[in-house]
PDB file of C-alpha atoms and ligand atoms in Angstrom:
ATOM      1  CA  UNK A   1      75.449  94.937 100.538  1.00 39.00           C
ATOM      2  CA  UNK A   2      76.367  91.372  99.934  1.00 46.00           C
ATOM      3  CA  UNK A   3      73.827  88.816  99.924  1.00 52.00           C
ATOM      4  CA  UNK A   4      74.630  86.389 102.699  1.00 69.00           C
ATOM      5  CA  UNK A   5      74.575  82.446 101.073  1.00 84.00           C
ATOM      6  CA  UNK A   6      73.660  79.951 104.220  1.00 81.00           C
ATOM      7  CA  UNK A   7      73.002  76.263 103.938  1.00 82.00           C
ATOM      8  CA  UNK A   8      71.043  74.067 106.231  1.00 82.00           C
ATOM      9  CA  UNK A   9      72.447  71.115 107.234  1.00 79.00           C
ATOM     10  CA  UNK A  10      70.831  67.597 106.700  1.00 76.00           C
ATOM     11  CA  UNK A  11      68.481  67.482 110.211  1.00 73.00           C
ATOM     12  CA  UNK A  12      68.026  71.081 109.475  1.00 70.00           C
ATOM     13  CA  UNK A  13      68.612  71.930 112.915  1.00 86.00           C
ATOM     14  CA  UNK A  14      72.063  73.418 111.868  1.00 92.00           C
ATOM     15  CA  UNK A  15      71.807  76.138 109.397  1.00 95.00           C
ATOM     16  CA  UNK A  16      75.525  77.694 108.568  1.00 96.00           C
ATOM     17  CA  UNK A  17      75.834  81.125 106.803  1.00 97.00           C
ATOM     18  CA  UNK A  18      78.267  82.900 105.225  1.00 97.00           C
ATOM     19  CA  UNK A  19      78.494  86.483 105.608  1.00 97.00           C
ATOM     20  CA  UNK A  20      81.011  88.442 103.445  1.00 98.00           C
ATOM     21  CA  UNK A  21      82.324  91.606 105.698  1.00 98.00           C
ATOM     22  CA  UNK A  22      83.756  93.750 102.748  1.00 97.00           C
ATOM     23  CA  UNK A  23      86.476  92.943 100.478  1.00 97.00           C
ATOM     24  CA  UNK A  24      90.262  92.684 100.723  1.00 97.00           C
ATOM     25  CA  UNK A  25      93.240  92.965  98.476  1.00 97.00           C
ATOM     26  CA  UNK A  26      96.325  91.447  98.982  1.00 97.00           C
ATOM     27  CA  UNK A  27      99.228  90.226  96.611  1.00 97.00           C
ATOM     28  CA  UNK A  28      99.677  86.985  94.645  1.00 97.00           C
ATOM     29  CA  UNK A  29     103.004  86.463  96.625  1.00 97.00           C
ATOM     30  CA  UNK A  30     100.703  86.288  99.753  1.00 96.00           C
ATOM     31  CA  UNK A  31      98.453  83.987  98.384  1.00 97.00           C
ATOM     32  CA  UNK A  32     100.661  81.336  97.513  1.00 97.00           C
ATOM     33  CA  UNK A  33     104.196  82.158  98.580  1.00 96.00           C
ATOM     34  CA  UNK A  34     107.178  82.606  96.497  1.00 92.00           C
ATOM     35  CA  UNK A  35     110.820  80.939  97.169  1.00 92.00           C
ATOM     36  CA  UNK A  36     111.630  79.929 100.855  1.00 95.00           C
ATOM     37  CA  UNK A  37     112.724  81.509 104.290  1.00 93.00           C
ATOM     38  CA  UNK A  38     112.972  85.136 104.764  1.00 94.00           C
ATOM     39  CA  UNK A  39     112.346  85.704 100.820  1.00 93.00           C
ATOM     40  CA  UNK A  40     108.807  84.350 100.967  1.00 95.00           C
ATOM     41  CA  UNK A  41     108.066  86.368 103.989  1.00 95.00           C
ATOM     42  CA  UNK A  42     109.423  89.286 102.297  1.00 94.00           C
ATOM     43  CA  UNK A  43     107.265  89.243  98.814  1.00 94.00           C
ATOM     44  CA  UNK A  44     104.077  90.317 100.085  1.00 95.00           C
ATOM     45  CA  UNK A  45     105.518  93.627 100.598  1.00 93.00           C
ATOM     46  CA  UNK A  46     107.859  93.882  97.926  1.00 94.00           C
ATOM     47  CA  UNK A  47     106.389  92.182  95.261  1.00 95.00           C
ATOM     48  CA  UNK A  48     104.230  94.932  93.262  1.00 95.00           C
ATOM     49  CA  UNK A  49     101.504  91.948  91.300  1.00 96.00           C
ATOM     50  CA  UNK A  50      98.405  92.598  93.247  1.00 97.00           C
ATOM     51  CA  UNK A  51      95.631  89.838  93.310  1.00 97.00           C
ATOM     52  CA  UNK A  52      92.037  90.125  92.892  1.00 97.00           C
ATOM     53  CA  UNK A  53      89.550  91.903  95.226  1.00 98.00           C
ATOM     54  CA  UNK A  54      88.810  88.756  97.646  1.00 98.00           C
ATOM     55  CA  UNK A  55      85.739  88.355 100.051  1.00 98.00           C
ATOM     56  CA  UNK A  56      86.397  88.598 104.483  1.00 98.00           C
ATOM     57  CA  UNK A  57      83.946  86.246 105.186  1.00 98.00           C
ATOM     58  CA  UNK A  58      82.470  85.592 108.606  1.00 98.00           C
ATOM     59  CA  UNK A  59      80.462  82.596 109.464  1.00 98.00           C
ATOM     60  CA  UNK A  60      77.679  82.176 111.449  1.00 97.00           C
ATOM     61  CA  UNK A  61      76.723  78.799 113.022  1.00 97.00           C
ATOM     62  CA  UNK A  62      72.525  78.674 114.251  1.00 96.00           C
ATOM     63  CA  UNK A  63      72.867  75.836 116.367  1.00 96.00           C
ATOM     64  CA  UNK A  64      69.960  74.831 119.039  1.00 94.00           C
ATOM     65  CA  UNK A  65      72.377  75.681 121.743  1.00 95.00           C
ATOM     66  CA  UNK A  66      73.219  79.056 120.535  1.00 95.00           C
ATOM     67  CA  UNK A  67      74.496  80.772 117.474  1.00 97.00           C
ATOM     68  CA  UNK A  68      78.232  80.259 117.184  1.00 98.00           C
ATOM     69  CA  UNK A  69      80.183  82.772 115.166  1.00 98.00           C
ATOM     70  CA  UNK A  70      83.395  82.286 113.540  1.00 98.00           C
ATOM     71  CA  UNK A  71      85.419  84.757 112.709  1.00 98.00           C
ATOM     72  CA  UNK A  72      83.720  88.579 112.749  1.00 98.00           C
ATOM     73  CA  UNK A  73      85.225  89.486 109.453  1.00 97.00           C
ATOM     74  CA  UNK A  74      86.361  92.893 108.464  1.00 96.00           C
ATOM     75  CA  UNK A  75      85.196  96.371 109.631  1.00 96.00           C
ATOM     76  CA  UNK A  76      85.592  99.838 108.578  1.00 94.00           C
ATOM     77  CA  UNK A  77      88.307 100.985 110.607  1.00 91.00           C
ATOM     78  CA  UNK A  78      90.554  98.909 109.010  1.00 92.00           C
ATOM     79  CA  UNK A  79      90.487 101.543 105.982  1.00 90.00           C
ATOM     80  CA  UNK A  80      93.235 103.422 107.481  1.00 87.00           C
ATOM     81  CA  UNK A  81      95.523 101.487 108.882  1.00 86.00           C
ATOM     82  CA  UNK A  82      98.880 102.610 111.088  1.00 84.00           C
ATOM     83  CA  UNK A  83     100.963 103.947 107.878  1.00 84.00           C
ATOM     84  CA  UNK A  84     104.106 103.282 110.079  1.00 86.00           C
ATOM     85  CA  UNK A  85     103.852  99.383 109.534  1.00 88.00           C
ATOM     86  CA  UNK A  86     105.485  98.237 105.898  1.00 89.00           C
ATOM     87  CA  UNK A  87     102.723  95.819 105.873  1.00 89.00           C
ATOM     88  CA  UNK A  88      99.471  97.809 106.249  1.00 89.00           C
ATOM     89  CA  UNK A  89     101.439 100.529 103.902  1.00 89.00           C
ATOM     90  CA  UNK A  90     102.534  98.408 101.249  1.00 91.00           C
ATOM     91  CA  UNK A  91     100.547  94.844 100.916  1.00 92.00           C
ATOM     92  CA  UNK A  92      96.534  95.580 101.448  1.00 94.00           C
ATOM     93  CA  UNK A  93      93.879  97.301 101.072  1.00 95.00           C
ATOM     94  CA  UNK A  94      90.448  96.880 102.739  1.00 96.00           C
ATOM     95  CA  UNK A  95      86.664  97.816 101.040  1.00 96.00           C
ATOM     96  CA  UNK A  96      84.143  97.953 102.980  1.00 97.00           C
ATOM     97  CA  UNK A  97      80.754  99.822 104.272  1.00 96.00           C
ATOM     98  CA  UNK A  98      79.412 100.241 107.550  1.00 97.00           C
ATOM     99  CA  UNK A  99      76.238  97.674 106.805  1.00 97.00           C
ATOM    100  CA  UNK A 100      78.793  95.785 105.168  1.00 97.00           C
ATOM    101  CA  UNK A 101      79.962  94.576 108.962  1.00 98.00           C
ATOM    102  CA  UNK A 102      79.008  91.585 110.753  1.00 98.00           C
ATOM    103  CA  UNK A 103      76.785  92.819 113.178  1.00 97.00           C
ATOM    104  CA  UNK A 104      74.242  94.345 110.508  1.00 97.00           C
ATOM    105  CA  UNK A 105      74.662  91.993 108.062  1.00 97.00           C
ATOM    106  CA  UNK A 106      73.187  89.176 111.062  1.00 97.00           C
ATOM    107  CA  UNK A 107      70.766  91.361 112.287  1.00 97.00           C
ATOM    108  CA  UNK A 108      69.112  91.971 108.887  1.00 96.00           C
ATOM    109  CA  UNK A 109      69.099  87.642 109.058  1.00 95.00           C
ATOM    110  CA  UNK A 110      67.059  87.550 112.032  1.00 96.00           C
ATOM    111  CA  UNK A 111      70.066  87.164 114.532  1.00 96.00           C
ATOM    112  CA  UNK A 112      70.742  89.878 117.254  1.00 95.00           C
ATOM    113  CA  UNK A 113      73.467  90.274 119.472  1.00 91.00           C
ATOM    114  CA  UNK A 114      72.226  88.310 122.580  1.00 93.00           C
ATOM    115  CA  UNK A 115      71.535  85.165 119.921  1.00 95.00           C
ATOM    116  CA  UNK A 116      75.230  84.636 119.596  1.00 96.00           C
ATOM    117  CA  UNK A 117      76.608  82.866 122.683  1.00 92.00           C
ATOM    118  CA  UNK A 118      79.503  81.624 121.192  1.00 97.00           C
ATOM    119  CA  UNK A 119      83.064  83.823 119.151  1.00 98.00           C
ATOM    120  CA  UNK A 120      85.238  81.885 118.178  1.00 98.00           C
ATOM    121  CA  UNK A 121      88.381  83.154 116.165  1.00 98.00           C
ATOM    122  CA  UNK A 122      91.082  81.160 114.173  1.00 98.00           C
ATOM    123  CA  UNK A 123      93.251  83.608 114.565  1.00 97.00           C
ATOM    124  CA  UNK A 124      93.636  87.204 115.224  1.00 95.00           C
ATOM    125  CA  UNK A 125      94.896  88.812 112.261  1.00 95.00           C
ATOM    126  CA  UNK A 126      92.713  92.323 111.600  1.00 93.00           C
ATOM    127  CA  UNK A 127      90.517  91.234 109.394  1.00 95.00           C
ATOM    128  CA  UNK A 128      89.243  88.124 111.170  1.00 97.00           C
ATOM    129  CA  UNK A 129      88.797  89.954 114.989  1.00 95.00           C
ATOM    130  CA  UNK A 130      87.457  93.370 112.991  1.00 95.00           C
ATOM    131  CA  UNK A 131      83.924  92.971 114.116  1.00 96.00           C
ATOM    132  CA  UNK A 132      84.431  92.130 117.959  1.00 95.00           C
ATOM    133  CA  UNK A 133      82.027  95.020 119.133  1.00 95.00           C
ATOM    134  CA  UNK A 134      79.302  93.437 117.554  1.00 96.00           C
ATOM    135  CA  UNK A 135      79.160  90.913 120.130  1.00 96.00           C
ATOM    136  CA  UNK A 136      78.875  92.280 123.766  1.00 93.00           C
ATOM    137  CA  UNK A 137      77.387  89.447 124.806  1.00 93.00           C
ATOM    138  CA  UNK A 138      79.369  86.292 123.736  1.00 95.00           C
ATOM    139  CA  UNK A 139      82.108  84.580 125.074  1.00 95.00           C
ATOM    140  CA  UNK A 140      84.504  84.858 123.173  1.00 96.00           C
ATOM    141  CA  UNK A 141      87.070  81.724 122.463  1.00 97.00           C
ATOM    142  CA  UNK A 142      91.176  81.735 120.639  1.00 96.00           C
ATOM    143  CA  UNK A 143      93.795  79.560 121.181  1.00 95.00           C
ATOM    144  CA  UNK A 144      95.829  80.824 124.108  1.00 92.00           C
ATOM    145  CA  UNK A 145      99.076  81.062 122.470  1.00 93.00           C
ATOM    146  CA  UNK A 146      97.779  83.640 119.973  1.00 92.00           C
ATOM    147  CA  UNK A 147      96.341  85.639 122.662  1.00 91.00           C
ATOM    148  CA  UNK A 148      99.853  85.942 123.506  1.00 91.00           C
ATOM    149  CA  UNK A 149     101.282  86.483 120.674  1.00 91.00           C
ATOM    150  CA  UNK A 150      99.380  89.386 119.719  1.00 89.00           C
ATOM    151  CA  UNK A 151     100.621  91.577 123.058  1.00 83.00           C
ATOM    152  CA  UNK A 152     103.268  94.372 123.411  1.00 82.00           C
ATOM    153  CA  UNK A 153     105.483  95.586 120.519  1.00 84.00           C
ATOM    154  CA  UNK A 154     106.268  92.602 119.264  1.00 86.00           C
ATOM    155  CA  UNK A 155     102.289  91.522 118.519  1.00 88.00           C
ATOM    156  CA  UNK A 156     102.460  94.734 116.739  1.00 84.00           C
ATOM    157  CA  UNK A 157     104.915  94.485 114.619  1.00 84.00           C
ATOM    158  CA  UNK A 158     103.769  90.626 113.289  1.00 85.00           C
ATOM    159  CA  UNK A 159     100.981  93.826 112.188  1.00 82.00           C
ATOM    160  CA  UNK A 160      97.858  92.510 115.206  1.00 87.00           C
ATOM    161  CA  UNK A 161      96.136  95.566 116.283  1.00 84.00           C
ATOM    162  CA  UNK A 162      95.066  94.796 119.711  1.00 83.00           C
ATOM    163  CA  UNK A 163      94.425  98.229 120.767  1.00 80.00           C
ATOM    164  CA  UNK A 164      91.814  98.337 117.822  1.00 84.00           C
ATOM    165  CA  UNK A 165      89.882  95.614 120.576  1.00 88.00           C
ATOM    166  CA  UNK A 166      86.680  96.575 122.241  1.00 88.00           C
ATOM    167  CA  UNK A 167      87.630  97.847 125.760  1.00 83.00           C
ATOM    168  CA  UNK A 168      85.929  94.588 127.265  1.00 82.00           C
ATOM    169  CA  UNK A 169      87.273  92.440 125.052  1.00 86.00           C
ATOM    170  CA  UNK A 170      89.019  89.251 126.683  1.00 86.00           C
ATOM    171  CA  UNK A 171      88.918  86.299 125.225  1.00 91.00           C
ATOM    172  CA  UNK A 172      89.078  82.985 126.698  1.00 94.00           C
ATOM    173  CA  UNK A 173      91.319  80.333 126.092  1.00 95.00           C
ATOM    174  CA  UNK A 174      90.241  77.127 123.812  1.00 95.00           C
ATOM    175  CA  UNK A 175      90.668  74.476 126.183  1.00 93.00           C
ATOM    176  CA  UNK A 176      92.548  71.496 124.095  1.00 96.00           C
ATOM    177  CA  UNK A 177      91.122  68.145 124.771  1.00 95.00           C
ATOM    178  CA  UNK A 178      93.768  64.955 124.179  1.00 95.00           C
ATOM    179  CA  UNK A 179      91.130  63.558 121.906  1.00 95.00           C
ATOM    180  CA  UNK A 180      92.043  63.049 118.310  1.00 96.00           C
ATOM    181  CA  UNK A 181      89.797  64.028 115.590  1.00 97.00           C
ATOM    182  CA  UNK A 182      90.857  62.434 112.182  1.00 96.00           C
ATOM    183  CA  UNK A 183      94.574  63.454 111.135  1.00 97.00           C
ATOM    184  CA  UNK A 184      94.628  66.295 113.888  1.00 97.00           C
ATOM    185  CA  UNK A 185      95.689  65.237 117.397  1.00 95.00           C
ATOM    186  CA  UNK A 186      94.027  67.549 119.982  1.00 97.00           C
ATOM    187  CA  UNK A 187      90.408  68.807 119.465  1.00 98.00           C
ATOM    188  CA  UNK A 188      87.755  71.300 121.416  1.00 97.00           C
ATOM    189  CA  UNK A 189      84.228  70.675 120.999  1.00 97.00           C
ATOM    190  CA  UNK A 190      82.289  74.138 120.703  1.00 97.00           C
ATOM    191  CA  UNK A 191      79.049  72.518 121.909  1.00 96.00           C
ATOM    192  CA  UNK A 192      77.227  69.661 124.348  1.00 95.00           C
ATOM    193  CA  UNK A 193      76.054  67.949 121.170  1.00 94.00           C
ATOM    194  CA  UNK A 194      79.743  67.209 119.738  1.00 95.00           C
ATOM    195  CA  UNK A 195      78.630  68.629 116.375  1.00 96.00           C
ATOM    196  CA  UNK A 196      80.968  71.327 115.912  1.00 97.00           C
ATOM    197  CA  UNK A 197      84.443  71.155 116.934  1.00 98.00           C
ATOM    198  CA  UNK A 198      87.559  72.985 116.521  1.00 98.00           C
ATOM    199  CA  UNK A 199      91.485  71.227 115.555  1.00 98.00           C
ATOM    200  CA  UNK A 200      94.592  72.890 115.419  1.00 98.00           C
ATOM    201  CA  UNK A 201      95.371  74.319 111.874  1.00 98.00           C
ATOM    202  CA  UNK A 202      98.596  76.108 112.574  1.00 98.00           C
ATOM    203  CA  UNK A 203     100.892  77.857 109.903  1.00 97.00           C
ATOM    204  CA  UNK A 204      99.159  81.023 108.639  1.00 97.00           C
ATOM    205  CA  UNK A 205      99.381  81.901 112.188  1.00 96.00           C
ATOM    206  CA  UNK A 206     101.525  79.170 114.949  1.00 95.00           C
ATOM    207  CA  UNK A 207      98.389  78.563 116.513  1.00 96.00           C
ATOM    208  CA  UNK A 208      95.588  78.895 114.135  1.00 98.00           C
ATOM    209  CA  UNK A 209      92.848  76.936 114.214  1.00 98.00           C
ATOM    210  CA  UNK A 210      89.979  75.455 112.447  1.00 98.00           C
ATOM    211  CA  UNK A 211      86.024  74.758 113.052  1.00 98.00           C
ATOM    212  CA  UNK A 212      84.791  71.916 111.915  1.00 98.00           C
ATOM    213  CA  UNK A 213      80.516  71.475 111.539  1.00 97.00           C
ATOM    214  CA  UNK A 214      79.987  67.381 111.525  1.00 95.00           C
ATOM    215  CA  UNK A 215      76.755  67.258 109.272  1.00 93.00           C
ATOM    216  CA  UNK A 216      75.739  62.838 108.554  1.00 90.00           C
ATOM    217  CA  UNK A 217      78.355  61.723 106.587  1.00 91.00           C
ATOM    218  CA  UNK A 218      79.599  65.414 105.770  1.00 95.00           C
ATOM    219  CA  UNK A 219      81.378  68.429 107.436  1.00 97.00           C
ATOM    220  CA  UNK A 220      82.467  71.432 107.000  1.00 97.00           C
ATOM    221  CA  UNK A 221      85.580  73.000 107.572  1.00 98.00           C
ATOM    222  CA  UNK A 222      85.670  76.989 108.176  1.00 98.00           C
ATOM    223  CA  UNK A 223      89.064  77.316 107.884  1.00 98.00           C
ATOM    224  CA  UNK A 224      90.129  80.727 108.689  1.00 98.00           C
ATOM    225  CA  UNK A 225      93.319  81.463 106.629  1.00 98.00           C
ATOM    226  CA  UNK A 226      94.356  77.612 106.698  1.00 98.00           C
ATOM    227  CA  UNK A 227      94.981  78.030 102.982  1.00 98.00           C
ATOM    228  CA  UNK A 228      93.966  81.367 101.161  1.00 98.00           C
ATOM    229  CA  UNK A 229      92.261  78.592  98.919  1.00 98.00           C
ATOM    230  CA  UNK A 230      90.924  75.592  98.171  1.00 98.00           C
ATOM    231  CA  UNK A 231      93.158  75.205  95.001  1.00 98.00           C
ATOM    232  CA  UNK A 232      96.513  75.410  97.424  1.00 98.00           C
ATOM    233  CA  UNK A 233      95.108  73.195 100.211  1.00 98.00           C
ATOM    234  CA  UNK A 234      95.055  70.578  97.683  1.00 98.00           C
ATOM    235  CA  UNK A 235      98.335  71.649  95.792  1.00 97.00           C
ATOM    236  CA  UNK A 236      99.920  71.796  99.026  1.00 97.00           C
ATOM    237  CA  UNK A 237     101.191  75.161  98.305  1.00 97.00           C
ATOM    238  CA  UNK A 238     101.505  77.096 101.481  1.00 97.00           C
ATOM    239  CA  UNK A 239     101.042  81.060 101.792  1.00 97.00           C
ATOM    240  CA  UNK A 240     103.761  83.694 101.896  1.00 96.00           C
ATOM    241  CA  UNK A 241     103.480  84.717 105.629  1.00 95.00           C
ATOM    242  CA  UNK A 242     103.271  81.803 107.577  1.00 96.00           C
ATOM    243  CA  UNK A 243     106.205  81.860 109.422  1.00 95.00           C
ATOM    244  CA  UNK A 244     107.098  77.835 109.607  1.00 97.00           C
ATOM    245  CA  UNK A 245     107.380  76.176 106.141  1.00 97.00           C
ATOM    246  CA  UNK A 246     107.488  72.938 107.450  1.00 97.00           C
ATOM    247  CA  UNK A 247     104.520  73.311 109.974  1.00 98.00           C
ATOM    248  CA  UNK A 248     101.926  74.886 107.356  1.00 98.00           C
ATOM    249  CA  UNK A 249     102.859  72.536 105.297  1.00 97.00           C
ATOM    250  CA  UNK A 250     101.887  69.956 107.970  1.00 98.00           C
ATOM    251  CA  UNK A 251      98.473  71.205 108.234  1.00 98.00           C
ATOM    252  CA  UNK A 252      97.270  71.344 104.650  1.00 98.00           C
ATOM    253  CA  UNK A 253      98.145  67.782 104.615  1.00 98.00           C
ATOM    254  CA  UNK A 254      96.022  67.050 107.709  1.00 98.00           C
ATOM    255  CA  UNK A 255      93.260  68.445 106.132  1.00 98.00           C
ATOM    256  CA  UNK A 256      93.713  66.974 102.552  1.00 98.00           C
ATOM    257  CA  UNK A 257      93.759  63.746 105.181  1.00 98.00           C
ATOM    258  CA  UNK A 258      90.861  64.887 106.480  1.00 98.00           C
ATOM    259  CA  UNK A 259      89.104  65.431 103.289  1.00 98.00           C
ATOM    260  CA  UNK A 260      89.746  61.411 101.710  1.00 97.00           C
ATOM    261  CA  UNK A 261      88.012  60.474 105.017  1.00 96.00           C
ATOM    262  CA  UNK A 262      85.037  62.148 104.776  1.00 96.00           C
ATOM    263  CA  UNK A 263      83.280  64.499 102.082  1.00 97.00           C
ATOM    264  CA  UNK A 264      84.823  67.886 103.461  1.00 98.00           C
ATOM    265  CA  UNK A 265      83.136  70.856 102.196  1.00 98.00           C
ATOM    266  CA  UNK A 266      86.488  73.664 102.634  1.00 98.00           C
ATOM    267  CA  UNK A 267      85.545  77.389 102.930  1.00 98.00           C
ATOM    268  CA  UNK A 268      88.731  79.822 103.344  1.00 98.00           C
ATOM    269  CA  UNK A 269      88.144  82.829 104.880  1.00 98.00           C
ATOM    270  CA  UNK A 270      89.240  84.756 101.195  1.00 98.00           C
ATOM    271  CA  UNK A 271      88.250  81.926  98.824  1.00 98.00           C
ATOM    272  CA  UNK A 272      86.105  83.972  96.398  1.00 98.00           C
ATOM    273  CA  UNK A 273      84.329  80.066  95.685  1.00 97.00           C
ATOM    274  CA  UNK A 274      83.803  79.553  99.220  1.00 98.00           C
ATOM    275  CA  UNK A 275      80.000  80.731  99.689  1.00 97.00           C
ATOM    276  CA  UNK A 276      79.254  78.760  96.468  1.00 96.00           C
ATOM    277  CA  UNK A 277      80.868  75.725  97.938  1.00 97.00           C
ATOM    278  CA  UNK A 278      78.656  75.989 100.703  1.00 96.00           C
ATOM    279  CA  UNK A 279      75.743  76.345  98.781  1.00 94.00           C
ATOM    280  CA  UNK A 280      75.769  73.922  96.539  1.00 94.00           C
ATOM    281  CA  UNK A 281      77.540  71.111  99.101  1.00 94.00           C
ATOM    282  CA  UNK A 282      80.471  70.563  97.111  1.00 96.00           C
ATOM    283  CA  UNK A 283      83.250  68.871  98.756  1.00 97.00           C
ATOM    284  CA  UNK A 284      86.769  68.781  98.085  1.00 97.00           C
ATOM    285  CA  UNK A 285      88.355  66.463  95.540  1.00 95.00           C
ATOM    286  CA  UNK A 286      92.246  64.868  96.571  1.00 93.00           C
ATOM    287  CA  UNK A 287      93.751  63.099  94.092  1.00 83.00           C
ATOM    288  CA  UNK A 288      95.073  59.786  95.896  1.00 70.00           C
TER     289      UNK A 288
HETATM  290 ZN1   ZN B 301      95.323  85.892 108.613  1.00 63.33          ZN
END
């Protein structure tokens, strides 16, 4: 199993970890697209250079109102996958074990499944809504347009599996507030104490979002699949599935906006430097 890397933040009342649910591959093409339009789209299937084993992580947020946990990573099921979709046949592969999952990996930190009040996803791509059933008991929390998005036949074909859901599973709408935070126009706050606080990150996904952990003078970002990177946030290079070139690329510089305004410590969902970022503090450098 995967160690899990946490990080306590400064009035160590706030303790973030990062939990890596398995491994994924995916191809280069995906990671930082290729060409424009339909093209771009297209390479994650088609092209055949395969990237590195990456990590799924999940984060977990012990907050005193609750533990809040973002994104529940990858689970098992998602080793076979419906062969029917040129996606799941052609551009990934999952690794993972059973106590590789969310739910063990937070019990074996002291957190069971009544401590988490709070789910929130960025988005609801497999590998970020994999470990739902871990968490009877929490309300769960996505933006309401990709709630919608994921329905029907034509959620499955953009390759969401919402009939891979627990049978209980329905999740709540973010609520939007009009109330700015930095570059991004609309924020949620995710608890009483303002301290964590989700912003629209759309691109990967037309309504992704972020979660943001305000720590002093610091934050950090959990950024779902903002960027498959830090390296690309900065570079402004977007991914190869997002389907709105000039929205993504609107978001990575919101967040590199972001980042010159306060120390931003960035952690991707499939940044293999992510967890070491978070351990050792290290926030994001943007070249003015
Ligand atoms: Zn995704």
């Amino acid at each position: 199993m995967s160690a899990a890397v946490d990080s306590f933040c400064k009035d160590k009342h706030v303790r973030i970890h990062a939990i890596e649910t398995g491994r994924v591959r995916i191809k280069e093409a995906q990671i930082e697209g290729h060409g424009h339009g339909l093209w771009r789209q297209l390479q994650p299937i088609l092209s055949q250079d395969w990237a590195d084993w990456t990590p799924v992580y999940a984060w977990a947020i012990e907050h005193p109102e609750g533990v809040i946990v973002v994104d529940t990573g990858s689970s098992v099921q998602l080793k076979s996958l419906p062969r029917w979709h040129p996606y799941f046949q052609c551009a990934v592969r999952f690794d993972i074990a059973p106590e590789q999952e969310v739910g063990p990996q937070l019990r074996s930190l002291g957190i069971g499944p009544r401590d988490v009040k709070t789910v929130v996803l960025t988005h609801l791509h497999i590998d970020h809504d994999g470990g739902l059933a871990h968490f009877p008991h929490a309300r769960i929390f996505a933006s309401s347009d990709e709630i919608a998005r994921t329905s029907g036949i034509s959620g499955a074909i953009l390759g969401y599996l919402p009939q891979r859901w627990p049978k209980r599973f329905n999740p709540e709408p973010l609520a939007w507030e009009a109330s700015p935070y930095g570059p991004f126009v609309r924020s949620a706050r995710l608890t009483k104490a303002g301290d964590v606080i989700a912003v629209p990150t759309p691109g990967h996904t037309p309504s992704h979002l972020s979660v943001i952990v305000c720590d002093g003078e610091d934050q950090i970002m959990l950024a779902g699949d903002a960027s498959y990177l830090e390296t690309t946030m900065l570079s402004g290079t977007i991914d190869g599935v997002s389907p709105d070139e000039t929205v993504a690329q609107a978001t990575l510089a919101n967040i590199r906006a972001l980042c010159a305004q306060r120390p931003t410590i960035y952690l991707p969902t499939h940044d293999p430097k992510s967890a070491e970022r978070l351990h050792e503090r290290r926030a994001a450098t943007v070249r003015s």
